[in-house]
Tab-separated table of N, CA and C in Angstrom:
chain	number	residue	atom	x	y	z
E	1	MET	N	169.796	72.133	103.264
E	1	MET	CA	169.770	72.973	102.090
E	1	MET	C	168.357	73.501	101.833
E	2	ALA	N	167.365	72.623	101.903
E	2	ALA	CA	165.985	73.037	101.670
E	2	ALA	C	165.535	74.032	102.728
E	3	ALA	N	166.017	73.861	103.965
E	3	ALA	CA	165.647	74.781	105.044
E	3	ALA	C	166.211	76.168	104.778
E	4	ARG	N	167.456	76.237	104.268
E	4	ARG	CA	168.054	77.543	103.957
E	4	ARG	C	167.329	78.211	102.785
E	5	LEU	N	166.953	77.427	101.794
E	5	LEU	CA	166.206	77.966	100.654
E	5	LEU	C	164.853	78.496	101.119
E	6	TRP	N	164.179	77.748	101.964
E	6	TRP	CA	162.884	78.166	102.509
E	6	TRP	C	163.035	79.470	103.310
E	7	ALA	N	164.069	79.585	104.131
E	7	ALA	CA	164.322	80.794	104.927
E	7	ALA	C	164.592	81.989	104.015
E	8	ALA	N	165.377	81.779	102.963
E	8	ALA	CA	165.683	82.865	102.032
E	8	ALA	C	164.426	83.336	101.309
E	9	LEU	N	163.603	82.382	100.851
E	9	LEU	CA	162.357	82.752	100.177
E	9	LEU	C	161.409	83.479	101.126
E	10	SER	N	161.370	83.096	102.370
E	10	SER	CA	160.525	83.772	103.361
E	10	SER	C	160.951	85.213	103.549
E	11	LEU	N	162.271	85.448	103.610
E	11	LEU	CA	162.776	86.820	103.758
E	11	LEU	C	162.428	87.669	102.542
E	12	VAL	N	162.548	87.103	101.353
E	12	VAL	CA	162.206	87.834	100.126
E	12	VAL	C	160.725	88.172	100.120
E	13	ALA	N	159.887	87.216	100.497
E	13	ALA	CA	158.440	87.464	100.530
E	13	ALA	C	158.097	88.534	101.547
E	14	ALA	N	158.726	88.513	102.714
E	14	ALA	CA	158.458	89.533	103.739
E	14	ALA	C	158.879	90.907	103.257
E	15	ALA	N	160.004	90.983	102.549
E	15	ALA	CA	160.466	92.276	102.034
E	15	ALA	C	159.519	92.795	100.960
E	16	ALA	N	158.992	91.897	100.139
E	16	ALA	CA	158.073	92.322	99.074
E	16	ALA	C	156.776	92.846	99.648
E	17	VAL	N	156.280	92.209	100.702
E	17	VAL	CA	155.040	92.668	101.326
E	17	VAL	C	155.278	93.943	102.090
E	18	GLY	N	156.412	94.046	102.786
E	18	GLY	CA	156.742	95.243	103.539
E	18	GLY	C	156.212	95.169	104.948
E	19	CYS	N	156.884	95.871	105.828
E	19	CYS	CA	156.514	95.852	107.240
E	19	CYS	C	155.470	96.906	107.566
E	20	GLY	N	155.459	98.007	106.836
E	20	GLY	CA	154.549	99.110	107.165
E	20	GLY	C	153.312	99.108	106.288
E	21	ALA	N	152.399	99.986	106.626
E	21	ALA	CA	151.170	100.129	105.854
E	21	ALA	C	151.467	100.810	104.523
E	22	ALA	N	150.614	100.563	103.537
E	22	ALA	CA	150.739	101.249	102.251
E	22	ALA	C	150.548	102.739	102.467
E	23	MET	N	151.305	103.526	101.729
E	23	MET	CA	151.282	104.976	101.918
E	23	MET	C	150.547	105.690	100.784
E	24	HIS	N	149.785	106.709	101.154
E	24	HIS	CA	149.197	107.663	100.217
E	24	HIS	C	150.174	108.834	100.195
E	25	PRO	N	150.380	109.496	99.060
E	25	PRO	CA	151.343	110.601	99.019
E	25	PRO	C	150.978	111.783	99.921
E	26	GLY	N	149.730	111.840	100.390
E	26	GLY	CA	149.339	112.900	101.326
E	26	GLY	C	148.813	114.164	100.675
E	27	ASP	N	148.663	114.164	99.359
E	27	ASP	CA	148.135	115.356	98.694
E	27	ASP	C	146.612	115.374	98.784
E	28	GLY	N	146.077	116.590	98.919
E	28	GLY	CA	144.635	116.717	99.037
E	28	GLY	C	144.172	118.138	98.835
E	29	VAL	N	142.876	118.334	99.042
E	29	VAL	CA	142.265	119.653	98.892
E	29	VAL	C	141.166	119.798	99.935
E	30	VAL	N	140.999	121.020	100.448
E	30	VAL	CA	139.928	121.313	101.396
E	30	VAL	C	139.101	122.471	100.846
E	31	ARG	N	137.771	122.258	100.830
E	31	ARG	CA	136.842	123.243	100.270
E	31	ARG	C	135.644	123.410	101.190
E	32	PHE	N	134.963	124.539	101.002
E	32	PHE	CA	133.661	124.747	101.628
E	32	PHE	C	132.626	123.958	100.832
E	33	GLU	N	131.426	123.788	101.387
E	33	GLU	CA	130.385	122.991	100.733
E	33	GLU	C	129.985	123.528	99.366
E	34	ASP	N	130.206	124.822	99.110
E	34	ASP	CA	129.859	125.395	97.808
E	34	ASP	C	130.993	125.290	96.786
E	35	GLY	N	132.098	124.630	97.168
E	35	GLY	CA	133.208	124.425	96.250
E	35	GLY	C	134.332	125.439	96.385
E	36	GLU	N	134.092	126.539	97.095
E	36	GLU	CA	135.151	127.536	97.273
E	36	GLU	C	136.272	126.931	98.120
E	37	PRO	N	137.538	127.081	97.661
E	37	PRO	CA	138.625	126.508	98.446
E	37	PRO	C	138.894	127.299	99.731
E	38	VAL	N	139.327	126.585	100.750
E	38	VAL	CA	139.887	127.239	101.936
E	38	VAL	C	141.253	127.731	101.483
E	39	ARG	N	141.562	129.011	101.689
E	39	ARG	CA	142.729	129.619	101.055
E	39	ARG	C	143.948	129.798	101.950
E	40	ALA	N	143.861	129.401	103.201
E	40	ALA	CA	145.006	129.553	104.105
E	40	ALA	C	144.785	128.665	105.316
E	41	GLY	N	145.846	128.451	106.075
E	41	GLY	CA	145.729	127.683	107.309
E	41	GLY	C	146.428	126.350	107.231
E	42	GLY	N	145.886	125.382	107.959
E	42	GLY	CA	146.498	124.070	108.009
E	42	GLY	C	145.469	122.973	108.173
E	43	VAL	N	145.846	121.771	107.767
E	43	VAL	CA	145.037	120.563	107.916
E	43	VAL	C	145.849	119.594	108.762
E	44	GLU	N	145.157	118.907	109.654
E	44	GLU	CA	145.814	117.867	110.433
E	44	GLU	C	144.902	116.653	110.499
E	45	LEU	N	145.485	115.475	110.317
E	45	LEU	CA	144.764	114.213	110.456
E	45	LEU	C	145.319	113.463	111.652
E	46	ARG	N	144.420	112.779	112.380
E	46	ARG	CA	144.828	111.926	113.499
E	46	ARG	C	144.213	110.550	113.291
E	47	ALA	N	145.058	109.519	113.280
E	47	ALA	CA	144.600	108.154	113.034
E	47	ALA	C	143.650	107.704	114.131
E	48	LEU	N	142.513	107.115	113.732
E	48	LEU	CA	141.574	106.573	114.707
E	48	LEU	C	142.174	105.367	115.423
E	49	ASP	N	143.076	104.674	114.762
E	49	ASP	CA	143.753	103.524	115.349
E	49	ASP	C	145.192	103.912	115.674
E	50	GLY	N	145.456	104.296	116.894
E	50	GLY	CA	146.825	104.592	117.313
E	50	GLY	C	147.142	106.062	117.522
E	51	GLY	N	146.396	106.966	116.906
E	51	GLY	CA	146.568	108.392	117.150
E	51	GLY	C	147.711	109.082	116.430
E	52	ALA	N	148.382	108.419	115.481
E	52	ALA	CA	149.447	109.083	114.729
E	52	ALA	C	148.875	110.305	114.020
E	53	GLN	N	149.682	111.382	113.942
E	53	GLN	CA	149.207	112.632	113.351
E	53	GLN	C	150.034	113.022	112.131
E	54	TYR	N	149.337	113.665	111.172
E	54	TYR	CA	149.938	114.124	109.929
E	54	TYR	C	149.396	115.514	109.654
E	55	ALA	N	150.254	116.426	109.201
E	55	ALA	CA	149.827	117.813	109.035
E	55	ALA	C	150.400	118.414	107.758
E	56	GLY	N	149.716	119.466	107.275
E	56	GLY	CA	150.183	120.201	106.113
E	56	GLY	C	149.550	121.572	106.045
E	57	ARG	N	150.219	122.478	105.372
E	57	ARG	CA	149.713	123.836	105.168
E	57	ARG	C	148.803	123.879	103.954
E	58	ILE	N	147.793	124.739	104.026
E	58	ILE	CA	146.838	124.903	102.929
E	58	ILE	C	147.323	126.017	102.009
E	59	GLY	N	147.343	125.737	100.704
E	59	GLY	CA	147.736	126.734	99.710
E	59	GLY	C	146.549	127.572	99.256
E	60	ARG	N	146.787	128.529	98.393
E	60	ARG	CA	145.779	129.501	97.938
E	60	ARG	C	144.569	128.844	97.269
E	61	GLU	N	144.718	127.688	96.686
E	61	GLU	CA	143.597	127.028	96.011
E	61	GLU	C	143.074	125.830	96.801
E	62	GLY	N	143.396	125.771	98.090
E	62	GLY	CA	142.882	124.728	98.957
E	62	GLY	C	143.715	123.463	99.007
E	63	GLY	N	144.785	123.410	98.234
E	63	GLY	CA	145.617	122.214	98.210
E	63	GLY	C	146.527	122.100	99.429
E	64	PHE	N	146.843	120.869	99.795
E	64	PHE	CA	147.777	120.617	100.897
E	64	PHE	C	148.514	119.315	100.632
E	65	THR	N	149.646	119.147	101.291
E	65	THR	CA	150.395	117.900	101.283
E	65	THR	C	150.747	117.570	102.719
E	66	LEU	N	150.350	116.390	103.161
E	66	LEU	CA	150.544	115.989	104.549
E	66	LEU	C	151.859	115.254	104.751
E	67	SER	N	152.429	115.472	105.935
E	67	SER	CA	153.639	114.788	106.373
E	67	SER	C	153.448	114.380	107.819
E	68	SER	N	154.246	113.420	108.259
E	68	SER	CA	154.231	113.062	109.679
E	68	SER	C	154.773	114.244	110.479
E	69	LEU	N	154.581	114.232	111.772
E	69	LEU	CA	155.088	115.313	112.610
E	69	LEU	C	156.613	115.344	112.629
E	70	GLU	N	157.241	114.246	112.181
E	70	GLU	CA	158.693	114.201	112.051
E	70	GLU	C	159.160	114.693	110.685
E	71	GLY	N	158.221	115.041	109.797
E	71	GLY	CA	158.549	115.573	108.483
E	71	GLY	C	158.589	114.557	107.354
E	72	LYS	N	158.232	113.299	107.615
E	72	LYS	CA	158.219	112.280	106.560
E	72	LYS	C	156.956	112.444	105.726
E	73	PRO	N	157.090	112.668	104.403
E	73	PRO	CA	155.907	112.897	103.563
E	73	PRO	C	155.038	111.656	103.420
E	74	GLY	N	153.734	111.893	103.252
E	74	GLY	CA	152.778	110.832	103.027
E	74	GLY	C	151.995	110.462	104.267
E	75	VAL	N	150.946	109.645	104.035
E	75	VAL	CA	150.034	109.205	105.091
E	75	VAL	C	149.714	107.735	104.867
E	76	PRO	N	149.827	106.886	105.906
E	76	PRO	CA	149.431	105.490	105.733
E	76	PRO	C	147.933	105.382	105.467
E	77	MET	N	147.557	104.369	104.707
E	77	MET	CA	146.139	104.110	104.472
E	77	MET	C	145.461	103.864	105.814
E	78	GLY	N	144.211	104.330	105.925
E	78	GLY	CA	143.465	104.094	107.147
E	78	GLY	C	142.412	105.158	107.386
E	79	GLU	N	141.774	105.078	108.551
E	79	GLU	CA	140.713	106.019	108.906
E	79	GLU	C	141.255	107.074	109.865
E	80	TYR	N	140.862	108.330	109.595
E	80	TYR	CA	141.373	109.474	110.345
E	80	TYR	C	140.249	110.432	110.704
E	81	GLU	N	140.458	111.174	111.783
E	81	GLU	CA	139.650	112.351	112.056
E	81	GLU	C	140.502	113.544	111.644
E	82	ALA	N	139.852	114.662	111.310
E	82	ALA	CA	140.581	115.802	110.747
E	82	ALA	C	140.172	117.107	111.398
E	83	VAL	N	141.119	118.040	111.425
E	83	VAL	CA	140.842	119.415	111.818
E	83	VAL	C	141.383	120.331	110.721
E	84	VAL	N	140.742	121.481	110.581
E	84	VAL	CA	141.169	122.512	109.643
E	84	VAL	C	141.271	123.791	110.444
E	85	VAL	N	142.457	124.378	110.446
E	85	VAL	CA	142.695	125.555	111.277
E	85	VAL	C	143.110	126.718	110.392
E	86	LEU	N	142.501	127.863	110.628
E	86	LEU	CA	142.861	129.090	109.920
E	86	LEU	C	143.403	130.066	110.942
E	87	VAL	N	144.713	130.271	110.907
E	87	VAL	CA	145.342	131.227	111.806
E	87	VAL	C	146.015	132.272	110.925
E	88	VAL	N	145.483	133.474	110.926
E	88	VAL	CA	145.986	134.537	110.077
E	88	VAL	C	146.204	135.773	110.927
E	89	VAL	N	147.404	136.325	110.851
E	89	VAL	CA	147.707	137.556	111.569
E	89	VAL	C	147.583	138.698	110.573
E	90	THR	N	146.589	139.559	110.784
E	90	THR	CA	146.336	140.656	109.839
E	90	THR	C	146.300	142.016	110.522
E	91	GLU	N	146.703	142.081	111.777
E	91	GLU	CA	146.548	143.331	112.522
E	91	GLU	C	147.337	144.495	111.933
E	92	HIS	N	148.405	144.199	111.167
E	92	HIS	CA	149.203	145.279	110.587
E	92	HIS	C	148.937	145.482	109.097
E	93	LEU	N	147.862	144.854	108.589
E	93	LEU	CA	147.526	144.988	107.178
E	93	LEU	C	146.240	145.788	106.998
E	94	ALA	N	146.209	146.553	105.929
E	94	ALA	CA	144.970	147.243	105.568
E	94	ALA	C	143.936	146.199	105.161
E	95	ALA	N	142.654	146.508	105.343
E	95	ALA	CA	141.577	145.556	105.063
E	95	ALA	C	141.648	145.005	103.636
E	96	HIS	N	142.008	145.835	102.656
E	96	HIS	CA	142.048	145.361	101.270
E	96	HIS	C	143.206	144.394	101.000
E	97	LYS	N	144.140	144.256	101.939
E	97	LYS	CA	145.261	143.329	101.781
E	97	LYS	C	145.037	141.994	102.485
E	98	HIS	N	143.882	141.819	103.102
E	98	HIS	CA	143.555	140.538	103.740
E	98	HIS	C	143.155	139.562	102.634
E	99	VAL	N	143.996	138.578	102.366
E	99	VAL	CA	143.748	137.664	101.251
E	99	VAL	C	143.597	136.215	101.712
E	100	HIS	N	143.187	136.018	102.943
E	100	HIS	CA	143.112	134.661	103.463
E	100	HIS	C	141.819	133.941	103.119
E	101	GLY	N	140.899	134.610	102.452
E	101	GLY	CA	139.644	133.965	102.067
E	101	GLY	C	138.652	133.922	103.220
E	102	ARG	N	137.610	133.118	103.034
E	102	ARG	CA	136.572	132.981	104.059
E	102	ARG	C	137.129	132.381	105.334
E	103	ASP	N	136.511	132.764	106.438
E	103	ASP	CA	136.914	132.198	107.721
E	103	ASP	C	136.424	130.760	107.851
E	104	VAL	N	137.253	129.933	108.442
E	104	VAL	CA	136.893	128.563	108.766
E	104	VAL	C	136.145	128.592	110.094
E	105	PRO	N	134.960	127.996	110.180
E	105	PRO	CA	134.244	127.960	111.455
E	105	PRO	C	135.089	127.314	112.555
E	106	LYS	N	135.025	127.883	113.744
E	106	LYS	CA	135.890	127.453	114.853
E	106	LYS	C	135.693	125.999	115.263
E	107	ARG	N	134.533	125.422	114.957
E	107	ARG	CA	134.323	124.019	115.351
E	107	ARG	C	135.316	123.080	114.671
E	108	TYR	N	135.906	123.487	113.538
E	108	TYR	CA	136.875	122.654	112.828
E	108	TYR	C	138.284	122.764	113.405
E	109	PHE	N	138.489	123.623	114.417
E	109	PHE	CA	139.806	123.845	114.998
E	109	PHE	C	140.209	122.744	115.982
E	110	SER	N	139.267	121.929	116.451
E	110	SER	CA	139.537	120.959	117.504
E	110	SER	C	138.977	119.584	117.142
E	111	TYR	N	139.714	118.544	117.503
E	111	TYR	CA	139.209	117.184	117.288
E	111	TYR	C	137.944	116.933	118.097
E	112	ASP	N	137.772	117.637	119.208
E	112	ASP	CA	136.594	117.449	120.049
E	112	ASP	C	135.311	117.954	119.401
E	113	THR	N	135.432	118.944	118.502
E	113	THR	CA	134.232	119.539	117.913
E	113	THR	C	134.130	119.361	116.392
E	114	SER	N	135.231	119.014	115.754
E	114	SER	CA	135.200	118.784	114.309
E	114	SER	C	134.560	117.426	114.032
E	115	ASP	N	133.697	117.383	113.051
E	115	ASP	CA	133.078	116.107	112.674
E	115	ASP	C	133.691	115.545	111.396
E	116	LEU	N	134.838	116.083	110.998
E	116	LEU	CA	135.475	115.630	109.766
E	116	LEU	C	136.129	114.268	109.960
E	117	ARG	N	135.842	113.365	109.053
E	117	ARG	CA	136.447	112.039	109.032
E	117	ARG	C	136.871	111.759	107.597
E	118	VAL	N	137.959	111.033	107.451
E	118	VAL	CA	138.433	110.699	106.107
E	118	VAL	C	139.031	109.298	106.135
E	119	ASP	N	138.737	108.552	105.085
E	119	ASP	CA	139.324	107.238	104.886
E	119	ASP	C	140.399	107.423	103.828
E	120	VAL	N	141.667	107.387	104.230
E	120	VAL	CA	142.767	107.623	103.297
E	120	VAL	C	142.953	106.363	102.455
E	121	PRO	N	142.811	106.520	101.139
E	121	PRO	CA	142.882	105.377	100.223
E	121	PRO	C	144.326	105.041	99.860
E	122	SER	N	144.482	104.110	98.946
E	122	SER	CA	145.800	103.735	98.459
E	122	SER	C	146.396	104.847	97.610
E	123	THR	N	147.637	104.669	97.239
E	123	THR	CA	148.383	105.693	96.512
E	123	THR	C	147.756	106.095	95.188
E	124	ASP	N	147.046	105.210	94.524
E	124	ASP	CA	146.515	105.513	93.195
E	124	ASP	C	145.054	105.963	93.205
E	125	ALA	N	144.524	106.304	94.374
E	125	ALA	CA	143.105	106.647	94.471
E	125	ALA	C	142.822	108.142	94.322
E	126	GLY	N	143.813	108.958	94.081
E	126	GLY	CA	143.602	110.390	93.924
E	126	GLY	C	143.767	111.136	95.231
E	127	PRO	N	143.576	112.458	95.191
E	127	PRO	CA	143.810	113.276	96.379
E	127	PRO	C	142.783	113.046	97.492
E	128	ILE	N	143.205	113.348	98.700
E	128	ILE	CA	142.309	113.346	99.869
E	128	ILE	C	141.425	114.570	99.741
E	129	GLU	N	140.120	114.415	99.912
E	129	GLU	CA	139.212	115.553	99.799
E	129	GLU	C	138.487	115.777	101.119
E	130	LEU	N	138.546	117.029	101.596
E	130	LEU	CA	137.838	117.429	102.811
E	130	LEU	C	136.850	118.532	102.457
E	131	GLU	N	135.641	118.435	102.986
E	131	GLU	CA	134.623	119.469	102.762
E	131	GLU	C	134.133	119.959	104.128
E	132	ILE	N	134.174	121.287	104.293
E	132	ILE	CA	133.690	121.871	105.533
E	132	ILE	C	132.427	122.692	105.250
E	133	GLN	N	131.604	122.811	106.281
E	133	GLN	CA	130.338	123.543	106.169
E	133	GLN	C	130.499	124.936	106.763
E	134	SER	N	129.920	125.933	106.118
E	134	SER	CA	129.883	127.294	106.666
E	134	SER	C	128.893	127.302	107.823
E	135	GLU	N	129.056	128.254	108.726
E	135	GLU	CA	128.096	128.366	109.819
E	135	GLU	C	127.102	129.460	109.540
């Protein structure tokens, strides 16, 4: 009887702790060093431990929400490297209709050249913040 009670309590404790890492909702903002938001494009994070990737589109005020590549929202706590990509097709638009904001320097397009790193905190620590430098 005591062995069954111990086994049941162990299962309850394991369920309370959970099998996976704590998740951050994945919301964040990306800005230039002067505070101006990046107004279009995408953000991607790659875990330094294991290489899992999370991506999201950048909105007009620099905000983004990350999801796994399978579409599951949120990001596990941990350390990541980041890229910021601005891909805008404007060849059929007049110059005054280009509303994508400042260009993101190309070094941020690749994990090999981007120096962006982020430590994703717990769920209650606020948004993920990325700052990029102009060239």
